[in-house]
Short mmCIF file of C-alpha atoms in Angstrom, two decimals:
data_model
loop_
_atom_site.label_atom_id
_atom_site.label_comp_id
_atom_site.label_asym_id
_atom_site.label_seq_id
_atom_site.Cartn_x
_atom_site.Cartn_y
_atom_site.Cartn_z
CA MET O 1 0.00 0.00 0.00
CA GLY O 2 3.07 2.33 0.09
CA ILE O 3 2.68 3.99 -3.31
CA VAL O 4 -1.11 3.84 -2.91
CA ILE O 5 -1.05 5.66 0.44
CA LYS O 6 1.49 8.25 -0.73
CA GLN O 7 -0.16 9.20 -3.99
CA SER O 8 -3.67 8.75 -2.60
CA PHE O 9 -2.82 11.17 0.23
CA ASN O 10 -1.42 13.73 -2.19
CA ASN O 11 -4.43 13.26 -4.46
CA LEU O 12 -6.73 13.56 -1.46
CA LEU O 13 -5.20 16.92 -0.52
CA THR O 14 -5.39 18.12 -4.11
CA THR O 15 -8.96 16.93 -4.49
CA TYR O 16 -10.05 18.64 -1.29
CA LEU O 17 -8.31 21.82 -2.36
CA GLY O 18 -10.37 21.62 -5.55
CA PHE O 19 -13.52 20.99 -3.57
CA ALA O 20 -12.75 23.89 -1.22
CA ILE O 21 -12.43 26.18 -4.21
CA GLY O 22 -15.55 24.63 -5.68
CA ALA O 23 -17.39 25.24 -2.40
CA LEU O 24 -16.43 28.91 -2.60
CA ASN O 25 -17.78 29.01 -6.14
CA THR O 26 -20.92 26.98 -5.47
CA LEU O 27 -21.99 28.27 -2.07
CA TYR O 28 -20.99 31.92 -2.42
CA LEU O 29 -19.86 33.27 -5.78
CA TYR O 30 -22.42 31.59 -8.05
CA ILE O 31 -25.26 32.20 -5.59
CA ASN O 32 -24.48 35.87 -4.99
CA PHE O 33 -23.14 37.08 -8.33
CA MET O 34 -25.01 35.03 -10.93
CA SER O 35 -28.74 34.77 -11.36
CA GLU O 36 -30.41 31.44 -10.59
CA THR O 37 -31.35 31.15 -14.27
CA TYR O 38 -27.79 31.45 -15.55
CA TYR O 39 -26.39 29.29 -12.75
CA GLY O 40 -28.88 26.63 -13.77
CA LEU O 41 -27.77 27.10 -17.38
CA VAL O 42 -24.09 26.61 -16.50
CA SER O 43 -24.94 23.45 -14.53
CA PHE O 44 -27.04 22.13 -17.42
CA ILE O 45 -24.30 22.81 -20.01
CA VAL O 46 -21.58 21.09 -17.97
CA SER O 47 -23.78 18.15 -16.91
CA THR O 48 -24.90 17.48 -20.48
CA ALA O 49 -21.28 17.69 -21.66
CA MET O 50 -20.27 15.14 -19.00
CA ILE O 51 -23.00 12.78 -20.21
CA LEU O 52 -21.58 13.01 -23.75
CA MET O 53 -17.95 12.78 -22.64
CA PRO O 54 -17.70 8.94 -22.40
CA PHE O 55 -18.96 8.64 -25.98
CA MET O 56 -16.47 11.25 -27.19
CA ALA O 57 -13.63 9.56 -25.30
CA PHE O 58 -14.53 6.26 -27.00
CA GLY O 59 -13.55 4.47 -23.78
CA VAL O 60 -9.81 5.01 -24.31
CA GLN O 61 -9.11 6.21 -20.74
CA ASN O 62 -10.04 2.77 -19.37
CA THR O 63 -8.69 0.81 -22.33
CA LEU O 64 -5.31 2.47 -22.03
CA VAL O 65 -5.01 1.55 -18.35
CA LYS O 66 -6.17 -2.05 -18.88
CA PHE O 67 -3.92 -3.03 -21.80
CA TYR O 68 -0.83 -0.81 -21.47
CA SER O 69 1.13 -3.05 -19.07
CA SER O 70 0.59 -6.09 -21.31
CA TYR O 71 2.75 -4.62 -24.13
CA SER O 72 6.51 -4.35 -24.57
CA ASP O 73 8.13 -0.90 -24.75
CA SER O 74 7.93 -0.38 -28.52
CA GLU O 75 4.40 -1.79 -28.68
CA GLN O 76 3.37 0.52 -25.84
CA SER O 77 4.22 3.57 -27.93
CA VAL O 78 2.12 2.41 -30.89
CA PHE O 79 -0.68 1.51 -28.50
CA LEU O 80 -0.61 5.00 -26.95
CA ASN O 81 -0.80 6.60 -30.39
CA TRP O 82 -3.85 4.53 -31.24
CA MET O 83 -5.53 5.65 -28.03
CA LEU O 84 -5.31 9.23 -29.28
CA LEU O 85 -6.82 8.37 -32.65
CA LEU O 86 -9.83 6.37 -31.49
CA PRO O 87 -11.83 9.29 -29.97
CA LEU O 88 -11.89 10.92 -33.41
CA VAL O 89 -14.18 8.08 -34.51
CA VAL O 90 -16.95 9.76 -32.50
CA ALA O 91 -15.77 13.37 -32.19
CA ILE O 92 -15.61 14.08 -35.94
CA PRO O 93 -19.04 12.62 -36.87
CA GLY O 94 -20.47 14.22 -33.71
CA THR O 95 -19.29 17.63 -34.86
CA PHE O 96 -20.86 17.17 -38.30
CA ILE O 97 -24.15 15.99 -36.75
CA CYS O 98 -24.22 19.05 -34.50
CA PHE O 99 -23.53 21.32 -37.50
CA PHE O 100 -26.21 19.88 -39.79
CA PHE O 101 -28.89 19.14 -37.16
CA TYR O 102 -28.29 22.00 -34.75
CA GLU O 103 -31.87 23.26 -34.84
CA GLN O 104 -33.39 19.86 -34.04
CA ILE O 105 -30.91 19.16 -31.22
CA ALA O 106 -31.23 22.65 -29.73
CA SER O 107 -35.02 22.57 -29.90
CA PHE O 108 -35.12 19.29 -27.98
CA LEU O 109 -32.75 20.52 -25.26
CA ALA O 110 -34.66 23.79 -24.98
CA THR O 111 -38.09 22.13 -24.66
CA LYS O 112 -38.66 23.52 -21.16
CA ASN O 113 -36.03 26.28 -21.06
CA ALA O 114 -35.55 28.36 -24.23
CA ILE O 115 -32.31 29.85 -22.90
CA VAL O 116 -30.50 26.56 -23.64
CA TYR O 117 -31.05 26.90 -27.42
CA GLU O 118 -27.98 29.05 -28.13
CA TYR O 119 -25.43 26.97 -26.23
CA VAL O 120 -25.35 23.54 -27.87
CA TRP O 121 -21.88 24.16 -29.36
CA TYR O 122 -20.58 24.94 -25.86
CA ILE O 123 -21.79 21.50 -24.73
CA LEU O 124 -20.04 19.75 -27.62
CA ILE O 125 -16.70 21.55 -27.21
CA ILE O 126 -16.58 20.92 -23.45
CA SER O 127 -17.42 17.23 -23.96
CA ILE O 128 -14.65 16.71 -26.56
CA SER O 129 -12.11 18.65 -24.48
CA SER O 130 -12.98 16.66 -21.36
CA ALA O 131 -12.75 13.39 -23.31
CA TYR O 132 -9.22 14.12 -24.52
CA PHE O 133 -8.26 15.39 -21.07
CA GLU O 134 -9.20 11.98 -19.65
CA ALA O 135 -7.17 10.26 -22.38
CA PHE O 136 -4.06 12.30 -21.58
CA PHE O 137 -4.63 11.79 -17.84
CA ALA O 138 -4.76 8.03 -18.42
CA TRP O 139 -1.48 8.38 -20.37
CA SER O 140 0.15 9.72 -17.19
CA LYS O 141 -1.61 7.18 -14.93
CA VAL O 142 0.03 4.24 -16.67
CA GLN O 143 3.39 5.87 -15.85
CA PHE O 144 2.16 5.85 -12.19
CA LYS O 145 2.15 9.66 -12.15
CA THR O 146 -1.23 10.89 -10.96
CA ILE O 147 -0.64 13.97 -8.79
CA PHE O 148 -0.36 16.63 -11.52
CA GLY O 149 -3.23 15.12 -13.48
CA ASN O 150 -5.40 15.05 -10.37
CA PHE O 151 -4.55 18.73 -9.79
CA MET O 152 -5.68 19.56 -13.32
CA LYS O 153 -8.81 17.43 -12.89
CA GLU O 154 -9.87 18.77 -9.50
CA VAL O 155 -8.31 22.22 -9.03
CA PHE O 156 -7.43 23.93 -12.32
CA HIS O 157 -10.88 24.50 -13.80
CA ARG O 158 -12.43 25.40 -10.46
CA LEU O 159 -9.72 27.98 -9.76
CA ALA O 160 -10.16 29.43 -13.25
CA ILE O 161 -13.94 29.62 -12.69
CA THR O 162 -13.30 31.44 -9.40
CA VAL O 163 -11.37 34.10 -11.31
CA LEU O 164 -14.18 34.38 -13.88
CA LEU O 165 -16.81 34.70 -11.16
CA VAL O 166 -14.82 37.43 -9.40
CA LEU O 167 -14.53 39.31 -12.71
CA LEU O 168 -18.28 38.86 -13.17
CA ALA O 169 -18.91 40.16 -9.65
CA PHE O 170 -16.96 43.35 -10.42
CA ASN O 171 -18.76 43.70 -13.78
CA SER O 172 -15.44 43.32 -15.62
CA ILE O 173 -17.03 40.71 -17.90
CA THR O 174 -20.59 39.97 -18.99
CA ILE O 175 -22.40 36.67 -18.51
CA ASP O 176 -21.94 35.87 -22.22
CA THR O 177 -18.19 36.45 -21.88
CA PHE O 178 -18.17 34.25 -18.78
CA LEU O 179 -19.71 31.38 -20.75
CA ILE O 180 -17.20 31.75 -23.59
CA PHE O 181 -14.28 31.71 -21.15
CA LEU O 182 -15.82 28.71 -19.39
CA VAL O 183 -15.43 26.75 -22.62
CA PHE O 184 -11.87 28.04 -23.00
CA VAL O 185 -11.02 26.79 -19.49
CA TYR O 186 -11.87 23.20 -20.45
CA VAL O 187 -9.97 23.46 -23.74
CA SER O 188 -6.86 24.87 -22.05
CA ARG O 189 -7.00 22.18 -19.34
CA MET O 190 -6.89 19.53 -22.07
CA LEU O 191 -3.91 21.17 -23.80
CA ILE O 192 -1.90 21.49 -20.57
CA MET O 193 -2.56 17.85 -19.71
CA CYS O 194 -1.45 16.89 -23.20
CA LEU O 195 1.92 18.65 -22.78
CA TYR O 196 2.48 17.07 -19.37
CA SER O 197 1.65 13.52 -20.47
CA PHE O 198 3.94 13.87 -23.48
CA SER O 199 6.74 15.06 -21.16
CA LEU O 200 6.46 11.73 -19.28
CA LYS O 201 6.52 9.61 -22.43
CA ARG O 202 6.81 11.24 -25.80
CA PRO O 203 4.84 9.79 -28.73
CA LYS O 204 7.00 7.63 -31.00
CA TYR O 205 6.46 5.60 -34.15
CA ILE O 206 3.82 8.06 -35.31
CA ARG O 207 4.33 7.22 -39.01
CA HIS O 208 4.09 3.53 -38.20
CA THR O 209 0.81 4.16 -36.37
CA LEU O 210 -0.66 6.18 -39.23
CA ARG O 211 0.28 3.49 -41.75
CA SER O 212 -1.34 0.86 -39.52
CA ILE O 213 -4.72 2.53 -40.05
CA SER O 214 -4.92 1.00 -43.51
CA ASN O 215 -2.66 -1.99 -42.79
CA PRO O 216 -4.10 -4.36 -40.16
CA ASN O 217 -0.77 -6.23 -39.89
CA LYS O 218 0.89 -3.15 -38.36
CA ARG O 219 -1.71 -2.58 -35.67
CA PRO O 220 -1.00 -3.46 -32.00
CA GLN O 221 -1.24 -7.11 -31.04
CA GLY O 222 -4.75 -8.00 -29.96
CA PHE O 223 -6.17 -4.89 -31.64
CA THR O 224 -9.56 -6.56 -32.20
CA SER O 225 -9.85 -7.32 -28.47
CA ILE O 226 -8.90 -3.73 -27.70
CA VAL O 227 -11.60 -2.33 -29.98
CA LYS O 228 -14.22 -4.70 -28.53
CA TYR O 229 -13.25 -3.68 -25.01
CA THR O 230 -13.28 -0.01 -26.01
CA MET O 231 -16.75 -0.27 -27.53
CA LEU O 232 -18.07 -1.94 -24.40
CA ILE O 233 -16.30 0.41 -22.00
CA ILE O 234 -18.07 3.32 -23.71
CA ILE O 235 -21.23 1.84 -22.26
CA ALA O 236 -19.59 1.53 -18.84
CA GLY O 237 -18.40 5.12 -18.89
CA SER O 238 -21.77 6.27 -20.12
CA VAL O 239 -23.53 4.38 -17.33
CA ALA O 240 -21.29 5.97 -14.68
CA SER O 241 -21.70 9.43 -16.22
CA LEU O 242 -25.45 9.06 -16.60
CA LEU O 243 -25.85 7.99 -12.99
CA LEU O 244 -23.93 11.15 -12.00
CA ASP O 245 -25.46 13.73 -14.33
CA LEU O 246 -28.70 12.26 -15.64
CA ASP O 247 -30.71 13.84 -12.83
CA LYS O 248 -29.54 17.39 -13.63
CA PHE O 249 -30.09 16.84 -17.33
CA MET O 250 -33.65 15.56 -16.80
CA LEU O 251 -34.42 18.35 -14.34
CA GLY O 252 -33.56 20.76 -17.15
CA LEU O 253 -36.06 18.98 -19.39
CA PHE O 254 -38.93 18.81 -16.85
CA GLU O 255 -38.43 21.75 -14.48
CA ASN O 256 -37.50 25.43 -14.70
CA ILE O 257 -33.75 25.88 -15.09
CA GLU O 258 -33.50 27.53 -11.65
CA ASN O 259 -34.19 24.14 -10.07
CA VAL O 260 -31.02 22.79 -11.70
CA ALA O 261 -29.12 25.45 -9.76
CA PHE O 262 -30.74 24.46 -6.44
CA TYR O 263 -30.08 20.79 -7.16
CA SER O 264 -26.47 21.43 -8.21
CA VAL O 265 -25.66 23.11 -4.90
CA ALA O 266 -27.09 20.16 -2.95
CA ILE O 267 -25.28 17.64 -5.15
CA TYR O 268 -21.99 19.48 -4.72
CA ILE O 269 -22.30 19.34 -0.93
CA ALA O 270 -23.04 15.60 -1.02
CA THR O 271 -20.29 14.86 -3.54
CA VAL O 272 -17.63 15.85 -0.99
CA ILE O 273 -18.23 12.39 0.50
CA ALA O 274 -17.03 10.81 -2.77
CA VAL O 275 -13.65 12.58 -2.70
CA PRO O 276 -11.64 9.87 -0.86
CA ALA O 277 -12.67 7.22 -3.40
CA ARG O 278 -11.85 9.53 -6.33
CA ALA O 279 -8.42 10.27 -4.89
CA MET O 280 -7.53 6.62 -4.27
CA HIS O 281 -8.84 5.41 -7.63
CA GLN O 282 -6.33 7.52 -9.55
CA ILE O 283 -3.49 5.21 -8.49
CA THR O 284 -5.33 1.92 -7.73
CA TYR O 285 -6.81 1.54 -11.24
CA PRO O 286 -3.44 0.93 -12.98
CA MET O 287 -2.21 -1.16 -10.02
CA VAL O 288 -5.24 -3.46 -10.16
CA ALA O 289 -4.84 -3.80 -13.93
CA GLN O 290 -1.26 -4.96 -13.39
CA MET O 291 -2.29 -7.39 -10.62
CA LEU O 292 -4.91 -8.93 -12.89
CA ASN O 293 -2.46 -9.24 -15.78
CA GLU O 294 0.02 -10.96 -13.42
CA LYS O 295 -2.72 -13.00 -11.64
CA ARG O 296 -1.73 -11.71 -8.17
CA TYR O 297 -5.13 -12.39 -6.62
CA ASP O 298 -3.97 -12.58 -2.99
CA ASP O 299 -2.43 -9.12 -3.24
CA MET O 300 -5.61 -7.86 -4.87
CA ARG O 301 -7.77 -9.31 -2.07
CA LYS O 302 -5.67 -7.54 0.58
CA LEU O 303 -5.87 -4.28 -1.34
CA TYR O 304 -9.64 -4.76 -1.70
CA HIS O 305 -10.13 -5.10 2.07
CA LYS O 306 -7.77 -2.28 3.03
CA SER O 307 -9.04 0.18 0.44
CA SER O 308 -12.68 -0.49 1.33
CA LEU O 309 -12.17 -0.07 5.07
CA THR O 310 -9.99 3.03 4.74
CA LEU O 311 -12.49 4.71 2.42
CA PHE O 312 -15.45 3.74 4.63
CA VAL O 313 -13.80 5.21 7.74
CA ILE O 314 -12.95 8.51 6.02
CA ALA O 315 -16.24 8.79 4.12
CA SER O 316 -18.25 8.09 7.30
CA LEU O 317 -16.58 11.04 9.01
CA LEU O 318 -17.36 13.26 6.04
CA PHE O 319 -20.97 12.06 5.96
CA LEU O 320 -21.36 12.88 9.66
CA LEU O 321 -19.76 16.32 9.35
CA ILE O 322 -21.99 17.24 6.40
CA THR O 323 -25.34 15.81 7.49
CA CYS O 324 -25.08 16.85 11.13
CA ASN O 325 -24.32 20.45 10.08
CA LEU O 326 -26.74 20.58 7.18
CA ALA O 327 -29.37 22.81 8.78
CA SER O 328 -26.75 25.37 9.83
CA LEU O 329 -25.11 25.25 6.42
CA TYR O 330 -28.36 26.03 4.62
CA ASP O 331 -29.03 28.87 7.09
CA MET O 332 -25.97 30.57 5.57
CA VAL O 333 -27.16 30.57 1.93
CA THR O 334 -30.06 32.13 0.05
CA ALA O 335 -33.42 30.79 1.27
CA SER O 336 -34.47 29.49 -2.17
CA TYR O 337 -31.55 27.01 -2.16
CA ARG O 338 -32.76 25.39 1.07
CA SER O 339 -35.05 23.13 -0.96
CA GLY O 340 -32.02 20.90 -1.59
CA LEU O 341 -31.64 19.76 2.04
CA TYR O 342 -33.14 16.29 1.51
CA VAL O 343 -31.22 15.94 -1.75
CA VAL O 344 -27.99 16.07 0.27
CA LEU O 345 -29.20 13.31 2.59
CA PHE O 346 -30.22 10.96 -0.23
CA ILE O 347 -27.17 11.52 -2.43
CA GLY O 348 -24.80 11.59 0.55
CA ALA O 349 -26.01 8.15 1.65
CA ALA O 350 -25.48 6.81 -1.88
CA LYS O 351 -21.94 8.25 -2.01
CA LEU O 352 -21.15 6.75 1.39
CA LEU O 353 -22.10 3.26 0.21
CA ASP O 354 -20.09 3.77 -2.97
CA ASN O 355 -16.95 4.36 -0.85
CA CYS O 356 -17.40 0.90 0.65
CA LEU O 357 -16.58 -0.59 -2.76
CA GLY O 358 -12.85 0.10 -2.41
CA ILE O 359 -11.17 -1.13 -5.61
CA ASN O 360 -14.32 -2.96 -6.76
CA ASN O 361 -14.71 -0.82 -9.89
CA ALA O 362 -11.06 -1.27 -10.82
CA ILE O 363 -11.41 -5.06 -10.53
CA LEU O 364 -14.52 -5.18 -12.69
CA TYR O 365 -13.45 -2.80 -15.47
CA ASN O 366 -10.00 -4.39 -15.79
CA SER O 367 -11.19 -8.00 -15.70
CA ASP O 368 -12.87 -10.27 -18.24
CA TYR O 369 -16.21 -9.80 -16.48
CA TYR O 370 -16.74 -6.18 -17.41
CA ARG O 371 -19.43 -7.23 -19.92
CA ILE O 372 -21.73 -8.33 -17.09
CA ILE O 373 -21.53 -5.00 -15.31
CA LEU O 374 -22.10 -3.18 -18.58
CA VAL O 375 -25.38 -4.96 -19.22
CA LEU O 376 -26.41 -4.44 -15.63
CA GLY O 377 -25.45 -0.76 -15.82
CA VAL O 378 -27.57 -0.21 -18.90
CA VAL O 379 -30.56 -1.78 -17.14
CA LEU O 380 -30.08 0.46 -14.12
CA VAL O 381 -29.76 3.59 -16.30
CA VAL O 382 -33.09 2.69 -17.89
CA ILE O 383 -34.52 2.28 -14.37
CA ALA O 384 -33.05 5.68 -13.40
CA ILE O 385 -34.62 7.34 -16.46
CA VAL O 386 -38.01 5.80 -15.66
CA LEU O 387 -37.76 6.81 -11.98
CA ASN O 388 -36.73 10.37 -12.88
CA THR O 389 -39.62 10.60 -15.33
CA ILE O 390 -42.04 9.49 -12.61
CA PHE O 391 -40.65 11.31 -9.57
CA ILE O 392 -39.45 14.68 -10.93
CA PRO O 393 -42.91 15.90 -12.03
CA ILE O 394 -44.29 14.89 -8.60
CA TYR O 395 -41.50 15.78 -6.15
CA GLY O 396 -39.25 18.13 -8.16
CA ILE O 397 -35.59 18.07 -7.12
CA ASN O 398 -36.34 15.62 -4.29
CA GLY O 399 -37.77 13.27 -6.89
CA ALA O 400 -34.52 13.42 -8.86
CA ALA O 401 -32.60 12.63 -5.66
CA ILE O 402 -34.81 9.63 -4.87
CA ALA O 403 -34.38 8.26 -8.40
CA THR O 404 -30.59 8.70 -8.28
CA PHE O 405 -30.38 7.16 -4.80
CA VAL O 406 -32.31 4.03 -5.77
CA ALA O 407 -30.38 3.52 -9.03
CA SER O 408 -26.97 4.17 -7.40
CA VAL O 409 -27.55 1.84 -4.45
CA LEU O 410 -28.80 -0.97 -6.71
CA TYR O 411 -25.75 -0.54 -8.96
CA THR O 412 -23.34 -0.58 -6.00
CA LEU O 413 -24.86 -3.70 -4.46
CA CYS O 414 -24.84 -5.55 -7.78
CA LYS O 415 -21.14 -4.79 -8.30
CA ILE O 416 -20.29 -6.17 -4.87
CA VAL O 417 -22.21 -9.39 -5.63
CA ILE O 418 -20.53 -9.84 -9.03
CA VAL O 419 -16.98 -9.53 -7.64
CA TYR O 420 -17.90 -11.95 -4.87
CA LYS O 421 -19.31 -14.50 -7.33
CA LYS O 422 -16.44 -14.27 -9.83
CA PHE O 423 -13.40 -13.72 -7.58
CA GLU O 424 -14.67 -14.98 -4.21
CA MET O 425 -13.82 -11.60 -2.70
CA GLN O 426 -15.94 -9.17 -0.75
CA PRO O 427 -14.86 -5.80 0.66
CA PHE O 428 -16.14 -6.00 4.25
CA THR O 429 -14.25 -6.91 7.42
CA LYS O 430 -14.86 -6.68 11.16
CA GLY O 431 -13.58 -3.12 10.93
CA SER O 432 -16.41 -2.32 8.50
CA PHE O 433 -18.98 -3.48 11.06
CA LYS O 434 -17.34 -1.39 13.81
CA THR O 435 -17.35 1.66 11.53
CA LEU O 436 -21.05 1.18 10.75
CA LEU O 437 -21.92 1.06 14.47
CA LEU O 438 -19.88 4.21 15.11
CA LEU O 439 -21.56 5.94 12.18
CA ILE O 440 -25.04 5.18 13.51
CA ALA O 441 -24.12 6.18 17.07
CA PHE O 442 -22.54 9.52 16.12
CA PHE O 443 -25.34 10.35 13.66
CA CYS O 444 -28.02 9.78 16.31
CA GLY O 445 -25.99 11.74 18.85
CA PHE O 446 -25.23 14.82 16.73
CA TYR O 447 -27.87 15.17 13.98
CA PHE O 448 -30.68 16.39 16.24
CA TRP O 449 -28.44 18.53 18.47
CA ASP O 450 -27.54 22.15 17.67
CA PHE O 451 -26.09 25.08 19.55
CA SER O 452 -27.93 28.40 19.49
CA PHE O 453 -24.89 30.13 17.97
CA TYR O 454 -24.47 31.91 14.66
CA PRO O 455 -24.62 29.15 11.98
CA PHE O 456 -20.92 29.33 11.09
CA VAL O 457 -19.85 29.16 14.75
CA ASN O 458 -22.31 26.31 15.30
CA ILE O 459 -20.75 24.36 12.40
CA VAL O 460 -17.21 24.88 13.68
CA VAL O 461 -17.94 23.89 17.30
CA LYS O 462 -20.08 20.91 16.36
CA SER O 463 -17.55 19.70 13.76
CA VAL O 464 -14.64 19.88 16.22
CA LEU O 465 -16.51 17.88 18.87
CA LEU O 466 -17.81 15.34 16.37
CA GLY O 467 -14.49 14.97 14.54
CA ILE O 468 -12.39 14.52 17.70
CA GLY O 469 -14.87 12.06 19.19
CA TYR O 470 -15.08 9.99 16.00
CA LEU O 471 -11.32 9.85 15.43
CA LEU O 472 -10.64 8.90 19.06
CA ALA O 473 -13.17 6.07 18.77
CA ILE O 474 -11.60 4.86 15.51
CA TYR O 475 -8.12 5.06 17.03
CA PHE O 476 -8.75 3.30 20.35
CA LEU O 477 -10.99 0.64 18.84
CA LYS O 478 -8.24 -0.01 16.24
CA VAL O 479 -10.79 -0.14 13.45
CA SER O 480 -8.28 0.31 10.59
CA GLU O 481 -4.53 -0.32 10.63
CA ASP O 482 -3.95 2.26 7.89
CA VAL O 483 -6.00 4.99 9.58
CA THR O 484 -4.47 4.24 12.99
CA GLY O 485 -1.01 4.32 11.41
CA ALA O 486 -1.75 7.64 9.76
CA ILE O 487 -2.90 9.12 13.10
CA ASP O 488 0.21 7.76 14.81
CA GLY O 489 2.34 9.37 12.10
CA VAL O 490 0.71 12.75 12.69
CA LEU O 491 1.12 12.45 16.46
CA ARG O 492 4.81 11.50 16.15
CA LYS O 493 5.51 14.57 14.02
CA LYS O 494 4.03 16.75 16.73
#
């Protein structure tokens, strides 16, 4: 776990820095200096782009990680080149479709909110830029270099948006200029990631790769298997993206665009719980791929248990800090945004369960059983669409949260069962049970208890008491060796 702990910790800090900046944007700058209509529009543009992104990426970010370690050095270079060509299979036709059928596409997206009509190109450009960013990030992941890429993924665009929002607040730019620069931020992030990934391993044998397009004999070994995997992983990426952003997209189709803004704030608060898993996955994905290629199943089982428990312990603390301070947090923002309180509870619970998976996703997407999860994912997306269609018109943003919660929990449970059936591994240990009991105890003890202070002071005092109590319980009960070791390390430094 050495390299995992080191890079995961660095990625965790970077990710939380990004989320802190994002919190400033989401909970203050957007709310105070952009109208609810335009904030909803920004959320809709980005969410729709993220739904399209897996298709534009053509699955190469996962394919690159899965197959890279199975090639020799010279073959790796040709393989990397091919990974940059494959997204064009979708990106180029997608651009032509958008050009020739703009009116039909825009009219559909603007069914409920006419303001969306003018911004379809923005959606397309952000989706293509994000797709190639993920490809270049995967290029650096297979070199076991994830820190800079994680900074670009989590911090760069949020910091740039902070600057844009400050300029908007001082009337230095208009809202139309803001939206143009928003697109530029995603394009520039892709270009910077490209330069960095090429600095780690420069593209070689480019002419050979280009000639291999028309000559099958010069393509990478197992190219047919790669393409099949890539086609299927598009579905996997689309499932994951749809489960994340489908709710905001469908809210934009059924409800006034302002509701997307309210929902986005609630989702952002809840998504903080997912940060530990996101940070750890940056380094564990390529490691699991290598373990599977080398058939090191015992090592993978140990990593499965440790990663699951570590993530559950950290995510439980985050869940407690967020949910137990939720009322005070919403007292600090505009009253209209308070409608997202129950959204945070539903989505936060789903994110907490997702952390219990540990390296489950990495095992599935890098193994020969990814087809099963793809079919299952498609079924659950259909269920999510049906549930959103039923619940949003009745319950509004809470209906979207219920639909997402049900679909996410079903998907998580099914993935745990599949890994258990195929690899005879499951993520839970005695430490998981202890953590669950502590979670329930601290939630019951702190959720219904508030000081009569100013909301910010109430959050600080309550968080300090809750955090110290929880960490002491985890430490003295020796729930997790890794967490206990990390606490010991901090105490020794002091």
